[in-house]
Short mmCIF file of C-alpha atoms in Angstrom, two decimals:
data_model
loop_
_atom_site.label_atom_id
_atom_site.label_comp_id
_atom_site.label_asym_id
_atom_site.label_seq_id
_atom_site.Cartn_x
_atom_site.Cartn_y
_atom_site.Cartn_z
CA MET A 1 18.70 -44.63 -27.19
CA ALA A 2 16.65 -42.15 -25.23
CA GLY A 3 12.98 -41.55 -24.64
CA ASN A 4 11.77 -38.11 -23.69
CA HIS A 5 8.01 -37.96 -23.36
CA THR A 6 5.83 -35.64 -21.36
CA HIS A 7 3.19 -37.08 -19.10
CA ASP A 8 1.13 -35.75 -16.22
CA HIS A 9 -1.91 -37.58 -14.86
CA HIS A 10 -4.27 -35.14 -13.22
CA HIS A 11 -6.51 -37.02 -10.82
CA ALA A 12 -8.44 -34.19 -9.17
CA GLY A 13 -12.12 -34.96 -9.35
CA ARG A 14 -14.30 -37.66 -10.81
CA TRP A 15 -14.25 -36.27 -14.35
CA ALA A 16 -10.46 -36.14 -14.41
CA ARG A 17 -10.20 -39.78 -13.30
CA MET A 18 -12.75 -40.85 -15.93
CA ARG A 19 -10.89 -38.92 -18.65
CA HIS A 20 -7.63 -40.59 -17.61
CA ARG A 21 -9.11 -44.08 -17.85
CA LEU A 22 -10.76 -43.38 -21.20
CA ALA A 23 -7.49 -42.05 -22.55
CA HIS A 24 -5.72 -45.30 -21.65
CA LEU A 25 -8.50 -47.40 -23.18
CA LEU A 26 -8.74 -45.50 -26.45
CA VAL A 27 -5.12 -44.43 -26.93
CA PRO A 28 -2.85 -46.47 -24.63
CA HIS A 29 0.25 -44.65 -23.32
CA ARG A 30 -0.45 -41.44 -25.23
CA HIS A 31 0.09 -38.41 -23.04
CA GLU A 32 -0.64 -35.06 -24.63
CA ALA A 33 1.36 -31.97 -23.75
CA MET A 34 -1.89 -30.10 -23.16
CA ASP A 35 -2.71 -32.38 -20.21
CA LYS A 36 0.56 -31.39 -18.55
CA VAL A 37 -0.06 -27.71 -19.19
CA ASP A 38 -3.57 -27.99 -17.71
CA SER A 39 -2.17 -29.66 -14.59
CA ALA A 40 0.54 -27.03 -14.21
CA MET A 41 -2.07 -24.31 -14.54
CA GLU A 42 -4.26 -25.97 -11.91
CA THR A 43 -1.42 -26.29 -9.38
CA SER A 44 -0.47 -22.67 -10.03
CA ARG A 45 -4.06 -21.58 -9.43
CA GLU A 46 -4.11 -23.56 -6.20
CA GLY A 47 -0.87 -21.93 -5.11
CA MET A 48 -2.15 -18.46 -5.99
CA ARG A 49 -5.41 -19.06 -4.11
CA THR A 50 -3.43 -20.10 -1.05
CA LEU A 51 -1.20 -17.05 -1.27
CA TRP A 52 -4.02 -14.53 -1.59
CA LEU A 53 -6.04 -16.05 1.24
CA SER A 54 -2.91 -16.07 3.40
CA LEU A 55 -2.23 -12.45 2.51
CA ALA A 56 -5.77 -11.46 3.52
CA VAL A 57 -5.65 -13.28 6.86
CA LEU A 58 -2.17 -12.08 7.82
CA GLY A 59 -2.93 -8.58 6.55
CA LEU A 60 -5.95 -8.35 8.84
CA THR A 61 -3.93 -9.75 11.75
CA THR A 62 -1.15 -7.21 11.12
CA VAL A 63 -3.57 -4.28 11.05
CA VAL A 64 -5.13 -5.33 14.37
CA GLN A 65 -1.72 -5.75 15.99
CA ALA A 66 -0.40 -2.47 14.59
CA VAL A 67 -3.27 -0.55 16.16
CA VAL A 68 -2.53 -2.16 19.53
CA VAL A 69 1.20 -1.44 19.17
CA ALA A 70 0.42 2.25 18.64
CA LEU A 71 -1.74 2.27 21.78
CA SER A 72 0.46 0.19 24.06
CA GLY A 73 4.04 0.78 22.97
CA SER A 74 4.86 -2.94 23.33
CA VAL A 75 8.13 -3.74 21.57
CA ALA A 76 7.44 -7.48 21.82
CA LEU A 77 4.16 -7.01 19.98
CA LEU A 78 5.91 -4.67 17.53
CA GLY A 79 8.38 -7.41 16.62
CA ASP A 80 5.55 -9.86 16.13
CA THR A 81 3.60 -7.34 14.04
CA VAL A 82 6.57 -6.59 11.77
CA HIS A 83 7.17 -10.30 11.32
CA ASN A 84 3.54 -10.92 10.42
CA ALA A 85 3.66 -8.06 7.92
CA ALA A 86 6.82 -9.49 6.36
CA ASP A 87 5.20 -12.92 6.20
CA ALA A 88 2.18 -11.46 4.43
CA LEU A 89 4.39 -9.63 1.93
CA THR A 90 6.19 -12.86 0.97
CA ALA A 91 3.03 -13.66 -0.99
CA VAL A 92 4.21 -11.14 -3.58
CA PRO A 93 7.41 -12.92 -4.81
CA LEU A 94 5.69 -16.30 -4.54
CA GLY A 95 2.74 -15.01 -6.55
CA VAL A 96 5.07 -13.69 -9.25
CA ALA A 97 6.82 -17.07 -9.31
CA PHE A 98 3.55 -18.98 -9.77
CA VAL A 99 2.53 -16.66 -12.62
CA LEU A 100 5.91 -17.07 -14.33
CA GLY A 101 5.70 -20.83 -13.86
CA ARG A 102 2.66 -20.92 -16.15
CA ARG A 103 4.71 -19.74 -19.10
CA ALA A 104 5.57 -22.40 -21.65
CA ALA A 105 9.15 -23.52 -22.25
CA ASN A 106 10.97 -21.89 -25.16
CA ARG A 107 14.34 -22.10 -26.91
CA ARG A 108 16.02 -19.99 -24.24
CA TYR A 109 14.33 -21.50 -21.18
CA THR A 110 14.04 -25.05 -22.45
CA TYR A 111 12.87 -26.41 -19.09
CA GLY A 112 10.33 -23.64 -18.59
CA TYR A 113 10.16 -21.08 -15.79
CA GLY A 114 9.66 -23.34 -12.78
CA ARG A 115 12.93 -22.19 -11.21
CA ALA A 116 11.23 -18.86 -10.47
CA GLU A 117 9.85 -20.56 -7.36
CA ASP A 118 13.39 -21.18 -6.11
CA LEU A 119 14.22 -17.51 -6.64
CA ALA A 120 11.06 -16.64 -4.71
CA GLY A 121 12.32 -18.87 -1.92
CA ILE A 122 15.44 -16.70 -1.73
CA ALA A 123 13.24 -13.60 -1.47
CA VAL A 124 11.32 -15.25 1.38
CA VAL A 125 14.56 -16.00 3.23
CA LEU A 126 15.79 -12.42 2.79
CA THR A 127 12.47 -11.09 4.08
CA ILE A 128 12.70 -13.27 7.18
CA ALA A 129 16.27 -12.07 7.75
CA ALA A 130 15.27 -8.41 7.46
CA SER A 131 12.41 -8.83 9.93
CA SER A 132 14.75 -10.52 12.42
CA VAL A 133 17.22 -7.62 12.22
CA PHE A 134 14.47 -5.07 12.83
CA ALA A 135 12.97 -7.02 15.74
CA ALA A 136 16.41 -7.41 17.34
CA TYR A 137 17.16 -3.68 17.01
CA GLU A 138 13.87 -2.64 18.62
CA ALA A 139 14.24 -5.14 21.47
CA VAL A 140 17.82 -4.07 22.29
CA ASP A 141 16.82 -0.41 22.12
CA ARG A 142 14.01 -1.04 24.61
CA LEU A 143 16.41 -2.86 26.93
CA LEU A 144 18.64 0.20 26.93
CA HIS A 145 15.72 2.61 27.25
CA PRO A 146 12.93 0.89 29.26
CA ARG A 147 9.41 2.25 29.25
CA ASP A 148 6.05 1.12 30.56
CA VAL A 149 3.61 -0.85 28.39
CA THR A 150 -0.05 0.16 28.53
CA HIS A 151 -3.34 -1.45 27.39
CA LEU A 152 -2.11 -4.87 28.50
CA GLY A 153 -5.47 -6.53 27.86
CA ALA A 154 -5.42 -5.39 24.25
CA VAL A 155 -1.82 -6.63 23.89
CA ALA A 156 -2.89 -10.09 25.11
CA VAL A 157 -5.83 -10.19 22.69
CA ALA A 158 -3.63 -9.06 19.79
CA ALA A 159 -1.06 -11.73 20.64
CA PHE A 160 -3.68 -14.47 20.62
CA ALA A 161 -5.07 -13.13 17.34
CA GLY A 162 -1.56 -13.33 15.89
CA PHE A 163 -1.32 -16.98 16.93
CA LEU A 164 -4.67 -17.92 15.38
CA GLY A 165 -3.97 -16.11 12.12
CA ASN A 166 -0.49 -17.58 11.71
CA GLU A 167 -1.50 -21.13 12.59
CA TRP A 168 -4.33 -21.07 10.06
CA VAL A 169 -2.00 -19.71 7.37
CA ALA A 170 0.72 -22.22 8.28
CA ARG A 171 -1.57 -25.23 7.96
CA TYR A 172 -2.99 -23.98 4.68
CA ARG A 173 0.38 -23.15 3.10
CA ILE A 174 2.12 -26.33 4.19
CA ARG A 175 -0.77 -28.53 3.05
CA THR A 176 -0.94 -26.85 -0.36
CA GLY A 177 2.84 -26.68 -0.78
CA ARG A 178 3.25 -30.40 -0.14
CA ARG A 179 0.36 -31.25 -2.42
CA ILE A 180 1.74 -29.27 -5.38
CA GLY A 181 5.41 -29.88 -4.56
CA SER A 182 6.38 -26.25 -3.85
CA ALA A 183 9.34 -26.00 -1.45
CA ALA A 184 9.00 -22.23 -1.27
CA LEU A 185 5.38 -22.45 -0.16
CA VAL A 186 6.21 -25.10 2.46
CA ALA A 187 9.08 -22.94 3.76
CA ASP A 188 6.71 -19.99 3.99
CA GLY A 189 4.21 -22.12 5.89
CA LEU A 190 6.85 -23.23 8.41
CA HIS A 191 7.74 -19.58 8.83
CA ALA A 192 4.11 -18.72 9.62
CA ARG A 193 3.86 -21.59 12.12
CA THR A 194 6.75 -20.32 14.18
CA ASP A 195 5.28 -16.84 13.99
CA GLY A 196 2.18 -18.21 15.67
CA PHE A 197 4.09 -19.49 18.68
CA THR A 198 6.10 -16.28 18.95
CA SER A 199 2.78 -14.45 19.04
CA LEU A 200 1.85 -16.50 22.10
CA ALA A 201 5.13 -15.49 23.68
CA VAL A 202 3.94 -11.89 23.60
CA LEU A 203 1.40 -12.95 26.23
CA LEU A 204 4.34 -13.43 28.60
CA SER A 205 5.43 -9.86 28.05
CA ALA A 206 1.92 -8.65 28.89
CA GLY A 207 1.89 -10.81 32.02
CA GLY A 208 5.31 -9.58 33.12
CA ALA A 209 4.33 -5.96 32.53
CA ALA A 210 1.16 -6.50 34.57
CA LEU A 211 3.36 -7.64 37.46
CA GLY A 212 5.50 -4.52 37.12
CA TRP A 213 8.51 -6.15 35.41
CA ARG A 214 9.55 -3.57 32.80
CA LEU A 215 12.19 -5.82 31.22
CA ALA A 216 9.62 -8.51 30.31
CA ASP A 217 8.61 -6.76 27.11
CA PRO A 218 12.12 -6.31 25.56
CA LEU A 219 13.23 -9.77 26.72
CA VAL A 220 10.26 -11.36 24.99
CA GLY A 221 11.14 -9.22 21.98
CA LEU A 222 14.58 -10.85 21.95
CA PHE A 223 12.92 -14.25 22.24
CA VAL A 224 10.80 -13.43 19.20
CA THR A 225 14.00 -12.52 17.35
CA ALA A 226 15.58 -15.86 18.30
CA ALA A 227 12.51 -17.72 17.05
CA ILE A 228 12.67 -15.82 13.76
CA LEU A 229 16.33 -16.82 13.39
CA MET A 230 15.43 -20.48 13.86
CA VAL A 231 12.85 -20.19 11.09
CA LEU A 232 15.45 -18.45 8.97
CA ARG A 233 17.86 -21.35 9.41
CA ASP A 234 15.30 -23.99 8.43
CA ALA A 235 13.93 -22.01 5.48
CA ALA A 236 17.43 -21.19 4.18
CA ARG A 237 18.44 -24.84 4.40
CA GLU A 238 15.34 -25.97 2.48
CA VAL A 239 15.76 -23.35 -0.24
CA CYS A 240 19.51 -24.00 -0.61
CA ARG A 241 18.90 -27.72 -0.95
CA ARG A 242 16.41 -27.08 -3.73
CA LEU A 243 18.85 -24.74 -5.49
CA MET A 244 21.48 -27.51 -5.29
CA ASP A 245 19.06 -29.99 -6.94
CA SER A 246 18.56 -31.96 -3.73
CA VAL A 247 15.87 -34.63 -3.66
CA ASP A 248 14.69 -37.05 -1.01
CA PRO A 249 16.86 -40.21 -1.39
CA SER A 250 13.73 -42.31 -1.01
CA LEU A 251 12.56 -40.94 -4.38
CA VAL A 252 15.67 -42.40 -6.00
CA ASP A 253 15.02 -45.75 -4.31
CA THR A 254 11.44 -45.71 -5.58
CA ALA A 255 12.58 -44.86 -9.11
CA GLU A 256 15.16 -47.67 -9.17
CA ALA A 257 12.60 -50.20 -7.92
CA ALA A 258 10.10 -49.09 -10.57
CA LEU A 259 12.67 -49.44 -13.34
CA ARG A 260 13.76 -52.92 -12.24
CA ALA A 261 10.13 -54.04 -12.29
CA VAL A 262 9.78 -53.26 -16.01
CA ASP A 263 9.72 -56.45 -18.08
CA GLY A 264 12.82 -56.56 -20.26
CA VAL A 265 15.01 -54.32 -18.09
CA ARG A 266 18.12 -56.32 -17.08
CA GLY A 267 19.66 -53.69 -14.84
CA VAL A 268 19.52 -50.09 -13.71
CA GLY A 269 22.39 -47.63 -13.97
CA GLN A 270 22.52 -44.05 -12.78
CA VAL A 271 19.28 -42.34 -11.77
CA ARG A 272 19.21 -38.57 -11.36
CA MET A 273 16.34 -36.27 -10.44
CA ARG A 274 15.80 -32.58 -9.88
CA TRP A 275 12.96 -30.26 -8.96
CA ILE A 276 12.02 -27.49 -11.39
CA GLY A 277 9.53 -25.42 -9.45
CA HIS A 278 6.97 -27.92 -8.15
CA ALA A 279 7.60 -30.41 -10.97
CA LEU A 280 10.08 -33.28 -10.85
CA ARG A 281 12.21 -34.40 -13.82
CA ALA A 282 14.43 -37.47 -14.06
CA GLU A 283 17.22 -39.05 -16.09
CA ALA A 284 17.84 -42.78 -15.89
CA ASP A 285 20.01 -45.47 -17.48
CA ILE A 286 18.63 -48.96 -18.02
CA VAL A 287 20.34 -52.11 -19.27
CA VAL A 288 18.64 -54.26 -21.94
CA ASP A 289 19.51 -57.27 -24.08
CA PRO A 290 22.08 -56.45 -26.80
CA ASP A 291 20.09 -58.16 -29.56
CA LEU A 292 17.00 -55.95 -29.33
CA THR A 293 15.95 -53.95 -32.35
CA VAL A 294 15.92 -50.18 -32.17
CA VAL A 295 12.14 -50.26 -32.07
CA ARG A 296 12.06 -52.74 -29.19
CA ALA A 297 14.73 -50.87 -27.20
CA HIS A 298 12.80 -47.64 -27.68
CA GLY A 299 9.66 -49.39 -26.50
CA LEU A 300 11.44 -50.42 -23.30
CA ALA A 301 12.58 -46.81 -22.76
CA VAL A 302 8.96 -45.67 -23.08
CA ALA A 303 7.78 -48.40 -20.69
CA ALA A 304 10.50 -47.40 -18.21
CA GLU A 305 9.46 -43.74 -18.33
CA HIS A 306 5.83 -44.73 -17.94
CA ALA A 307 6.70 -46.77 -14.83
CA LEU A 308 8.62 -43.85 -13.35
CA ILE A 309 5.75 -41.43 -13.87
CA HIS A 310 3.31 -43.74 -12.12
CA ALA A 311 5.75 -44.40 -9.25
CA LEU A 312 6.63 -40.73 -8.64
CA PRO A 313 3.51 -38.52 -8.39
CA ARG A 314 5.22 -35.17 -9.12
CA LEU A 315 7.33 -36.48 -12.02
CA THR A 316 6.33 -34.82 -15.31
CA ALA A 317 9.00 -36.23 -17.64
CA ALA A 318 12.00 -38.55 -17.72
CA THR A 319 14.84 -39.12 -20.16
CA VAL A 320 15.69 -42.82 -20.29
CA HIS A 321 18.99 -43.98 -21.81
CA THR A 322 19.16 -47.62 -22.90
CA ASP A 323 22.42 -49.49 -22.53
CA HIS A 324 23.02 -53.18 -23.27
CA THR A 325 24.66 -56.03 -21.43
CA PRO A 326 28.40 -56.46 -22.17
CA THR A 327 29.24 -58.00 -25.55
CA GLY A 328 32.99 -57.36 -25.69
CA ALA A 329 34.15 -53.86 -26.56
CA ASP A 330 33.03 -51.02 -24.35
CA PRO A 331 30.45 -49.01 -26.34
CA HIS A 332 31.28 -45.91 -24.27
CA ALA A 333 35.02 -46.02 -24.92
CA ALA A 334 34.90 -42.87 -27.05
CA LEU A 335 33.54 -40.94 -24.06
CA THR A 336 36.05 -42.18 -21.47
CA HIS A 337 38.48 -39.28 -21.83
CA HIS A 338 35.60 -36.81 -21.35
CA CYS A 339 34.56 -38.24 -18.00
CA VAL A 340 35.71 -36.44 -14.85
#
């Protein structure tokens, strides 16, 4: 017995909360597909708004820094500028992913297009990697061929501007990504945060150059490269975990507790979850009394799914399989030879 029902409570704003309560009063436990689509559209809009604002802020920061790079010849600031430009451009694959995620599921993509966000996460990781290679090349080249850095005051101002722009973008992306459940957006925000601190490091190169130390600029450039590589490691790990259907184990614990609390559930079997874009889906086995009617067992499956959706905020649907307490013969005997 399985229940597979879509449900997504959208609680943003007073009207949404009122509509949710009225829906439960007038039609208890009815959850229309249109509500889920509306919520998905809203989270996508929020993600797109975050991306475009981030692109504007980082784009302006990059332009300011690029002008100073042309005047000063600072390779440390060049590395920071290239990284900021790459960070701004990651809005493109993420934006495409959010647009694709709005498309409805069909017979070929039966779970929808949410996985496009995971592919965008790969694009983000590749962009970070490319920027690290370029920054490393320029820093090593400057070590081998030292040259003086000019307009040190402008370099310092541009470095501080890079920090402010990246920190604002990081806070905004991480906050939005966690709210809508987008791992790619969170990874991009962490990337921007580290960019902000590497921008501050450029101040050291300006200070060293002011004291006459010509190697300060390329050495800080190498430091910027190392910081980029650390971001690359964390972002790659987060994206790979999502591609491997990793979830926080505490979510499984929460799901199991919610299922056990359902009246009529005698036990809980396997619980599996996966992220599809910024939506969570689950499969769960519950144990019920063997003498229940089909209607009653189905009702328990619906109640179990309902409990899961309330316990896990980003869960949009769950498939609940009902098993019964032992009565003699194993009801799954026919499947034994198929199990690995």
